[in-house]
Amino acid sequence: MVTVQKLVMRYGNRVLFQDINLKLDRHKRYGLIGANGAGKTTFLKILSGQIKEYEGEVIIPKTNKVGVLGQNQYAYEDFTIADAVLYGNKRLYDAIKEKELIYATGDFEDEAVNNRLAELETICVEEDPTYEYDVNIAKILENVGIPASKHNDLMSTLDSADKFKVLLAQVLYPKPDVLFLDEPTNNLDIQTISWLEDELQRHEGTMVVISHDRHFLNSVVTNILDVDYQKIREFTGNYDDWYIAANVIAKQNELSNAKKEKEKDELEAFVRRFSANASKAKQATSRQKKLDKLVIDDIKPSSRRDPSIVFKAKRVMGDEALNIININHSYGDNEVLKNINLKFEPGEKVALIGPNGVGKTTLLKIIMEELKPTSGEIHWGATIESSYFPQDTADIISGDGTLYDWLRGFDPKRDIAEIRNCLGRMLFSGEQQEKSVVSISGGEKHRMMLSKMMLEGGNFLVLDEPSNHLDLEAIVALGEALYNFKGNVICVSHDRELLDAFANRVIELRADGTYVDFKGSYEEFAEAKEKGLI
């Protein structure tokens, strides 16, 4: 159990938290949510002891093992990958390494040396009773996508995405009693995220997790901690349960003087819109019925605002959208795309998925003619006007100008009010529109790119990991916008709720160079894959 008593946290004159009192119980998994800047990561660092300057108390029994997902991907460069995971249990790591040193250099005729070996052996038995630490480490590394052939390589040989996977393995390996995770799904592909969900569902202790992946939260958490109004309120249920409950209260307040029938229609429309997908109609109906049974004593309408994302094509699309003809591409001796042949009909909305490194971004760059393929052709329809959200958006949005100047630079003749309204819909107020582009966060840059795409009015949207850096409310709004868009979409994302919100076709690139082209929603694709039909 983790107990928080009378917690107050200030940054200068700003009060981040005021009189927080919580008891986080064993066997409960808490999703920590809140708008960007609300203090989620700060609160997690307070709980885990990384921040100590605050008023009040955080109490964790000393007998509990605490695991904290590391964020410094370069902290273990001189460790082997397997040793970096073993370091998650530092007591066992230290004992094993000291044993190895004694066996290599020790004087076994010295009684003190033999006594020390006995002490170290006792520690190893206490921490690893079955003597299977190496087997368990190998298994967890393979589950996060690090093959056995690399386990004795140095951490410095890995790219940043794989380093993060090792940090995830490091925190999970010791099976801590209390687990603190900040964005554990970052850099993971869909398959690895599914494995992580299964692992965390079996966690028997207390867990607090921050994530912008709605499907992950819905699958893993049993309770929600909502950071809002300088308070942290607990709600029993997953993210969807909290979101609907909190928003229904706000809508009930808005409609308190309206006719009951109109109120009923408005609430049903809200639930349908939130589900955002015809394939989830039964789920939406189930949630609507559940609303009548919910007891919501301490939920007040959120102070957070949802962005208003609307994509409207300026030009009507003709009969042809896009043809990809026998595309092949290699980086040196590494062939990432082989014989890709795809035809996209007008109105199709495609989820492009596959493991990390399989060539998804490469294919999008070839489609957008930013990269010339080794062989093959791309044919756009004559009426197509594409709009592109590149994966490196946070890096390419730069300059000394204001947000308004950056957007206007793409179309100097565009009406000033239209540009400002577009920024406003993405939650940039009048004053914020005058901020320098160089000073804004990754999430704000992603909202800027979405603003640009709205202004462009393309009829074929190509998006590469658009949900990175966005908060949950923005991701939900993006899913609704893509669902309601009348043109074509190709989107790469590891966010399954986003994909399921809009996709009517799924293309999966596989590590062996083959691909699957499935007509249907992501949910239908996942079901077919689980049954072994594809």
XYZ file of C-alpha atoms in Angstrom:
534
model
C 0.000 0.000 0.000
C 1.070 3.573 -0.715
C -0.307 6.322 1.521
C -0.250 10.024 0.640
C -1.056 12.447 3.451
C -1.634 16.196 3.185
C 0.584 16.546 0.120
C 1.224 20.096 -1.093
C 3.505 20.854 -4.048
C 4.431 24.317 -5.285
C 6.574 25.668 -8.087
C 7.258 29.251 -7.069
C 3.859 30.915 -6.668
C 2.078 28.187 -8.581
C 0.302 25.528 -6.503
C 0.465 22.214 -8.371
C -1.164 20.034 -5.691
C -3.137 21.085 -2.632
C -3.920 18.794 0.344
C -3.737 15.455 -1.476
C -4.799 12.468 0.625
C -4.820 9.036 -1.014
C -4.514 5.368 -0.137
C -3.326 3.256 -3.061
C -4.154 -0.354 -2.336
C -2.550 -3.673 -3.166
C -4.102 -5.501 -6.145
C -5.155 -2.188 -7.704
C -3.683 -0.685 -10.836
C -4.092 3.088 -11.093
C -4.068 5.095 -14.313
C -2.779 8.623 -13.629
C -4.398 11.030 -16.088
C -4.570 14.783 -16.610
C -3.892 17.488 -19.155
C -0.318 18.128 -20.302
C 1.329 20.233 -17.607
C -1.114 19.205 -14.872
C 1.662 17.507 -12.888
C 1.284 13.779 -13.633
C 5.003 13.060 -13.962
C 5.780 15.285 -10.962
C 3.316 13.330 -8.812
C 4.791 10.012 -9.960
C 8.284 11.263 -9.082
C 7.043 12.303 -5.642
C 5.549 8.841 -5.077
C 8.737 7.108 -6.201
C 11.030 9.312 -4.105
C 12.714 11.054 -7.048
C 11.334 14.412 -5.856
C 11.646 15.120 -2.137
C 10.885 18.839 -1.916
C 7.196 18.921 -0.957
C 4.951 19.274 2.074
C 3.191 16.252 3.550
C 4.090 12.575 3.563
C 4.340 9.638 1.176
C 4.476 6.338 3.067
C 5.509 3.025 1.491
C 6.248 0.085 3.829
C 9.971 -0.640 3.910
C 9.329 -4.315 3.243
C 7.886 -3.481 -0.189
C 10.089 -3.653 -3.269
C 9.588 -0.548 -5.388
C 10.132 -0.529 -9.155
C 10.441 2.681 -11.157
C 10.676 2.689 -14.957
C 13.927 4.438 -15.818
C 13.887 7.320 -18.282
C 17.650 7.689 -18.891
C 18.237 5.402 -21.860
C 22.001 5.970 -21.717
C 22.571 5.096 -18.047
C 23.900 1.579 -18.695
C 26.047 1.945 -21.816
C 28.907 -0.214 -20.429
C 26.598 -2.984 -19.185
C 25.689 -6.015 -21.242
C 21.999 -6.040 -22.089
C 21.377 -9.004 -19.757
C 23.283 -7.313 -16.899
C 21.277 -4.098 -17.367
C 18.111 -6.132 -16.717
C 19.672 -7.982 -13.782
C 20.557 -4.591 -12.258
C 16.821 -4.155 -11.694
C 17.435 -6.376 -8.660
C 20.536 -4.592 -7.415
C 20.992 -6.827 -4.356
C 21.140 -9.922 -6.570
C 23.282 -8.149 -9.172
C 25.850 -7.071 -6.597
C 25.989 -10.555 -5.058
C 26.438 -12.314 -8.400
C 29.149 -9.919 -9.571
C 31.050 -10.210 -6.286
C 30.821 -14.009 -6.473
C 32.184 -13.951 -10.024
C 35.093 -11.763 -8.911
C 35.931 -14.045 -5.967
C 35.830 -17.154 -8.135
C 38.161 -15.452 -10.611
C 40.673 -13.977 -8.172
C 39.930 -15.215 -4.639
C 42.166 -17.188 -2.268
C 40.014 -20.183 -1.312
C 42.366 -21.170 1.502
C 41.342 -17.955 3.250
C 38.466 -18.653 5.656
C 37.148 -15.072 5.301
C 36.827 -15.541 1.538
C 34.859 -18.757 1.991
C 32.645 -17.129 4.617
C 31.946 -14.256 2.256
C 31.056 -16.714 -0.515
C 28.584 -18.361 1.841
C 27.007 -14.982 2.635
C 26.709 -14.147 -1.050
C 25.182 -17.554 -1.772
C 22.549 -16.881 0.882
C 21.667 -13.568 -0.777
C 21.375 -15.291 -4.171
C 19.059 -17.953 -2.759
C 16.898 -15.317 -1.067
C 16.584 -13.261 -4.255
C 16.545 -16.127 -6.784
C 15.419 -19.362 -5.045
C 15.161 -21.381 -8.267
C 18.526 -20.233 -9.678
C 16.781 -19.182 -12.888
C 17.605 -15.488 -13.079
C 19.398 -15.905 -16.417
C 16.504 -17.880 -17.925
C 13.938 -15.346 -16.689
C 15.971 -12.420 -18.013
C 16.369 -14.064 -21.422
C 12.626 -14.706 -21.590
C 11.594 -11.158 -20.732
C 14.129 -9.669 -23.166
C 12.813 -11.838 -25.992
C 9.260 -10.796 -25.088
C 10.163 -7.121 -25.550
C 11.782 -7.886 -28.899
C 15.492 -8.243 -28.022
C 16.691 -11.571 -29.536
C 18.848 -13.988 -27.530
C 21.781 -13.455 -29.888
C 22.139 -9.880 -28.562
C 21.772 -10.434 -24.809
C 25.517 -10.323 -24.152
C 26.086 -7.274 -26.361
C 26.698 -3.918 -24.730
C 23.798 -1.516 -24.207
C 25.742 1.024 -26.283
C 25.083 -1.108 -29.387
C 21.314 -0.590 -29.204
C 19.271 2.240 -30.694
C 17.276 4.437 -28.309
C 14.004 2.547 -28.851
C 15.589 -0.783 -27.887
C 17.379 0.788 -24.906
C 13.945 1.793 -23.595
C 12.726 -1.801 -24.009
C 15.640 -2.962 -21.847
C 14.700 -0.416 -19.173
C 11.165 -1.810 -19.260
C 12.520 -5.350 -18.848
C 14.710 -4.079 -15.998
C 11.791 -2.778 -13.951
C 9.537 -5.776 -14.597
C 12.102 -8.536 -13.965
C 12.233 -8.272 -10.115
C 8.385 -8.339 -9.870
C 8.233 -5.344 -7.485
C 5.450 -4.931 -4.930
C 4.937 -1.292 -5.956
C 5.370 -0.351 -9.592
C 5.595 3.180 -11.025
C 5.522 3.467 -14.837
C 5.688 6.683 -16.877
C 4.671 6.090 -20.521
C 5.756 2.422 -20.667
C 4.341 1.917 -24.192
C 6.652 4.508 -25.784
C 8.688 2.968 -28.627
C 6.809 -0.356 -28.387
C 5.023 -1.936 -31.343
C 1.479 -3.265 -31.025
C 2.559 -6.863 -30.400
C 4.881 -5.867 -27.539
C 2.240 -3.573 -26.025
C -0.207 -6.506 -25.992
C 2.381 -8.621 -24.173
C 2.966 -5.808 -21.664
C -0.779 -5.554 -21.003
C -0.896 -9.264 -20.171
C 2.099 -8.893 -17.836
C 0.657 -5.926 -15.964
C -2.779 -7.501 -15.615
C -1.052 -10.189 -13.532
C 0.733 -7.671 -11.304
C -0.297 -8.490 -7.736
C 0.963 -5.398 -5.980
C 0.180 -1.690 -6.337
C 0.764 0.009 -9.682
C 0.536 3.605 -10.898
C 0.946 4.221 -14.617
C 0.894 7.262 -16.892
C -0.040 6.574 -20.500
C -1.618 8.349 -23.459
C -2.634 4.991 -24.933
C -6.360 4.649 -24.261
C -6.532 0.950 -25.192
C -3.619 0.236 -22.842
C -5.301 2.068 -19.944
C -8.620 0.354 -20.579
C -6.913 -3.039 -20.625
C -4.661 -2.583 -17.607
C -6.042 -0.212 -14.977
C -8.680 -0.867 -12.351
C -8.847 2.724 -11.076
C -8.278 6.241 -12.389
C -6.432 9.046 -10.587
C -7.530 12.295 -12.242
C -5.197 15.288 -11.797
C -7.362 18.399 -12.068
C -8.164 21.557 -10.063
C -4.940 21.039 -8.007
C -6.516 17.840 -6.681
C -6.165 14.151 -7.472
C -9.493 12.371 -7.460
C -9.890 8.609 -7.536
C -12.481 6.862 -9.697
C -13.188 3.125 -9.828
C -13.064 1.832 -13.392
C -10.940 2.224 -16.508
C -10.355 5.298 -18.669
C -13.528 4.938 -20.763
C -15.642 4.579 -17.618
C -14.126 7.752 -16.161
C -14.321 9.725 -19.411
C -17.974 8.982 -20.033
C -18.963 9.572 -16.407
C -17.127 12.900 -16.165
C -18.460 14.155 -19.490
C -22.026 12.984 -18.891
C -22.136 15.078 -15.722
C -21.058 18.149 -17.690
C -23.666 17.479 -20.359
C -26.371 16.813 -17.785
C -25.582 20.197 -16.254
C -25.836 21.852 -19.677
C -29.167 20.168 -20.357
C -30.702 20.469 -16.901
C -33.490 22.746 -18.104
C -34.121 20.927 -21.375
C -36.745 18.325 -22.082
C -35.931 14.827 -20.905
C -36.202 13.388 -24.390
C -33.691 15.870 -25.777
C -31.349 15.135 -22.866
C -31.583 11.421 -23.594
C -30.808 11.984 -27.293
C -27.839 14.213 -26.493
C -26.329 11.699 -24.090
C -26.811 8.789 -26.489
C -25.169 10.821 -29.273
C -22.234 11.549 -26.988
C -21.672 7.870 -26.181
C -21.905 6.925 -29.864
C -19.476 9.663 -30.823
C -17.019 8.618 -28.140
C -17.106 5.012 -29.318
C -16.484 6.512 -32.795
C -16.888 3.216 -34.582
C -19.922 1.319 -35.839
C -18.239 -1.949 -34.855
C -18.452 -0.822 -31.215
C -22.193 -0.177 -31.222
C -22.849 -2.974 -28.718
C -20.140 -1.642 -26.425
C -21.596 1.857 -26.654
C -25.060 0.551 -25.793
C -23.618 -1.373 -22.865
C -21.896 1.746 -21.551
C -25.114 3.752 -21.945
C -26.947 1.245 -19.725
C -24.081 1.316 -17.239
C -24.477 5.086 -16.810
C -27.766 4.566 -14.969
C -25.998 2.409 -12.374
C -22.945 4.583 -11.823
C -22.599 6.271 -8.450
C -20.565 9.405 -9.094
C -20.243 11.326 -5.864
C -16.987 13.168 -6.322
C -16.640 13.623 -10.067
C -16.876 17.205 -11.190
C -16.710 18.284 -14.838
C -13.132 18.398 -16.036
C -11.375 21.721 -16.491
C -9.672 20.256 -19.559
C -10.751 21.305 -23.031
C -10.903 18.995 -25.997
C -9.401 20.267 -29.254
C -11.774 20.605 -32.186
C -10.120 18.781 -35.090
C -12.002 18.962 -38.393
C -10.548 17.878 -41.720
C -12.466 19.214 -44.744
C -11.286 18.456 -48.261
C -11.282 21.469 -50.582
C -11.476 19.310 -53.685
C -13.822 16.453 -54.533
C -11.930 13.270 -55.304
C -12.265 11.520 -58.647
C -12.325 7.774 -59.372
C -8.625 7.158 -58.687
C -6.809 7.644 -55.406
C -3.405 5.924 -55.233
C -1.590 2.974 -56.785
C 1.609 1.479 -55.355
C 3.219 -0.676 -58.036
C 5.935 -3.230 -57.208
C 7.767 -1.074 -54.676
C 11.098 -2.388 -53.386
C 13.505 -0.522 -51.167
C 16.835 -1.303 -49.523
C 19.209 0.529 -47.199
C 22.535 -0.935 -48.266
C 22.200 -4.704 -47.900
C 19.077 -4.371 -45.750
C 15.957 -4.891 -47.871
C 13.025 -3.389 -45.944
C 10.286 -3.396 -48.599
C 9.744 -6.197 -51.109
C 7.233 -6.297 -53.943
C 4.621 -3.992 -52.406
C 1.560 -3.759 -54.661
C -1.421 -1.868 -53.275
C -4.350 -0.003 -54.749
C -6.315 2.504 -52.691
C -9.876 3.294 -53.696
C -11.492 6.677 -52.948
C -12.775 6.847 -49.374
C -10.578 4.105 -47.939
C -9.058 4.720 -44.511
C -6.038 2.546 -43.870
C -4.205 1.576 -40.686
C -0.600 0.741 -41.613
C 0.892 -1.440 -38.873
C 3.833 -3.754 -38.208
C 6.841 -4.242 -35.907
C 9.366 -1.448 -35.402
C 11.900 -1.301 -38.235
C 9.756 -3.146 -40.742
C 9.536 -0.200 -43.160
C 6.310 1.643 -42.350
C 7.874 5.121 -42.304
C 9.941 4.258 -45.380
C 6.772 3.341 -47.271
C 5.067 6.593 -46.276
C 8.097 8.626 -47.387
C 8.021 6.830 -50.743
C 4.284 7.477 -51.068
C 4.872 11.177 -50.330
C 7.775 11.191 -52.826
C 10.256 12.272 -50.156
C 12.236 9.105 -50.821
C 12.908 7.462 -54.166
C 12.371 3.685 -54.010
C 15.024 1.254 -55.169
C 12.460 0.154 -57.740
C 8.746 0.515 -58.393
C 6.293 3.343 -58.994
C 3.792 5.532 -57.170
C 0.754 6.779 -59.120
C -1.509 9.401 -57.544
C -4.972 10.092 -58.942
C -5.254 13.322 -60.946
C -7.615 14.921 -58.405
C -5.648 13.989 -55.285
C -4.294 16.701 -52.991
C -2.322 15.049 -50.217
C -1.506 16.345 -46.744
C 1.317 14.814 -44.699
C 2.068 14.436 -41.003
C 5.712 13.206 -40.827
C 7.053 11.205 -37.903
C 9.738 13.809 -37.164
C 7.211 16.626 -36.818
C 8.627 17.729 -33.461
C 12.035 18.215 -35.104
C 10.975 19.901 -38.341
C 8.763 22.557 -36.764
C 11.354 25.191 -35.946
C 12.235 28.848 -36.405
C 12.133 32.126 -34.530
C 8.650 33.201 -35.615
C 5.359 32.940 -33.734
C 2.916 30.065 -34.103
C 0.752 32.314 -36.244
C 3.716 33.257 -38.468
C 4.704 29.606 -38.941
C 1.246 28.664 -40.189
C 0.803 31.729 -42.348
C 4.149 31.045 -44.005
C 2.582 28.139 -45.922
C -0.146 30.341 -47.409
C 0.483 34.113 -47.022
C -2.793 34.893 -48.781
C -4.877 32.917 -46.306
C -7.395 34.929 -44.294
C -5.931 35.997 -40.940
C -9.092 35.086 -39.025
C -9.102 31.589 -40.512
C -5.533 30.947 -39.333
C -6.271 32.247 -35.839
C -9.514 30.247 -35.621
C -7.654 27.113 -36.652
C -5.054 27.638 -33.929
C -7.852 28.310 -31.456
C -9.507 25.002 -32.303
C -6.219 23.331 -31.350
C -6.334 25.095 -27.941
C -3.879 27.886 -28.733
C -5.480 31.038 -27.302
C -4.864 34.495 -28.746
C -1.906 35.138 -26.464
C -0.416 31.669 -27.035
C -0.505 32.192 -30.797
C 2.214 34.807 -30.341
C 4.599 32.371 -28.640
C 7.836 31.540 -30.423
C 7.819 28.220 -32.246
C 11.170 27.354 -30.683
C 9.675 27.455 -27.174
C 6.770 25.043 -27.576
C 6.628 21.398 -26.485
C 6.495 18.271 -28.614
C 2.768 17.932 -28.006
C 2.183 21.542 -29.042
C 4.189 20.978 -32.229
C 1.996 18.011 -33.075
C -1.092 20.180 -32.588
C 0.535 22.766 -34.864
C 1.005 20.168 -37.616
C -2.635 19.132 -37.280
C -3.564 22.825 -37.618
C -1.531 22.986 -40.827
C -3.283 19.906 -42.203
C -6.707 21.387 -41.411
C -5.792 24.574 -43.284
C -4.420 22.641 -46.274
C -7.741 20.922 -46.895
C -6.211 17.870 -48.577
C -8.421 15.010 -49.683
C -5.815 12.319 -48.916
C -4.256 12.410 -45.438
C -0.988 10.578 -44.727
C -0.032 10.451 -41.033
C 3.025 8.864 -39.405
C 2.633 8.389 -35.630
C 0.443 11.492 -35.129
C -0.562 10.520 -31.575
C 2.981 10.744 -30.156
C 3.146 13.570 -27.583
C -0.638 14.172 -27.720
C -2.734 13.877 -24.580
C -5.679 11.501 -24.375
C -8.282 14.144 -25.175
C -6.444 15.171 -28.348
C -6.077 11.540 -29.460
C -9.807 10.936 -28.991
C -10.547 14.107 -30.994
C -8.144 13.003 -33.757
C -9.861 9.621 -33.993
C -13.263 11.283 -34.377
C -11.897 13.700 -36.987
C -10.440 10.887 -39.117
C -13.670 8.902 -38.752
C -15.752 11.848 -39.981
C -13.333 12.837 -42.783
C -14.775 12.289 -46.267
C -11.480 11.593 -48.030
C -8.722 8.978 -47.795
C -6.427 8.247 -44.847
C -3.246 6.227 -44.394
C -2.067 6.304 -40.790
C 0.819 4.614 -38.985
C 0.212 4.335 -35.246
C 0.691 1.971 -32.320
C -2.418 3.439 -30.650
C -5.047 0.757 -31.230
C -8.003 2.869 -30.091
C -7.024 5.540 -32.612
C -6.746 2.979 -35.412
C -10.009 1.335 -34.456
C -11.761 4.701 -34.456
C -11.418 5.283 -38.210
C -9.827 2.412 -40.172
C -11.836 0.368 -42.669
C -8.730 -1.396 -44.005
C -5.598 -2.710 -42.261
C -2.242 -3.322 -43.951
C 0.299 -5.168 -41.821
C 3.942 -5.217 -42.902
C 5.746 -8.263 -41.527
C 9.367 -8.839 -40.561
C 9.804 -11.549 -43.221
C 9.017 -9.063 -45.997
C 5.446 -10.231 -46.615
C 2.348 -8.174 -45.876
C -1.325 -8.683 -45.089
C -4.031 -6.584 -46.732
C -7.234 -6.863 -44.679
C -10.543 -5.166 -45.529
C -12.261 -4.281 -42.270
C -11.753 -2.456 -38.979
C -8.721 -2.889 -36.760
C -10.895 -4.682 -34.208
C -12.017 -7.162 -36.890
C -8.400 -7.585 -38.010
C -7.274 -8.355 -34.449
C -10.059 -10.917 -34.031
C -9.184 -12.606 -37.333
C -5.500 -12.709 -36.385
C -6.266 -14.180 -32.960
C -8.283 -16.959 -34.640
C -5.416 -17.682 -37.028
C -7.406 -16.646 -40.085
C -4.688 -14.293 -41.352
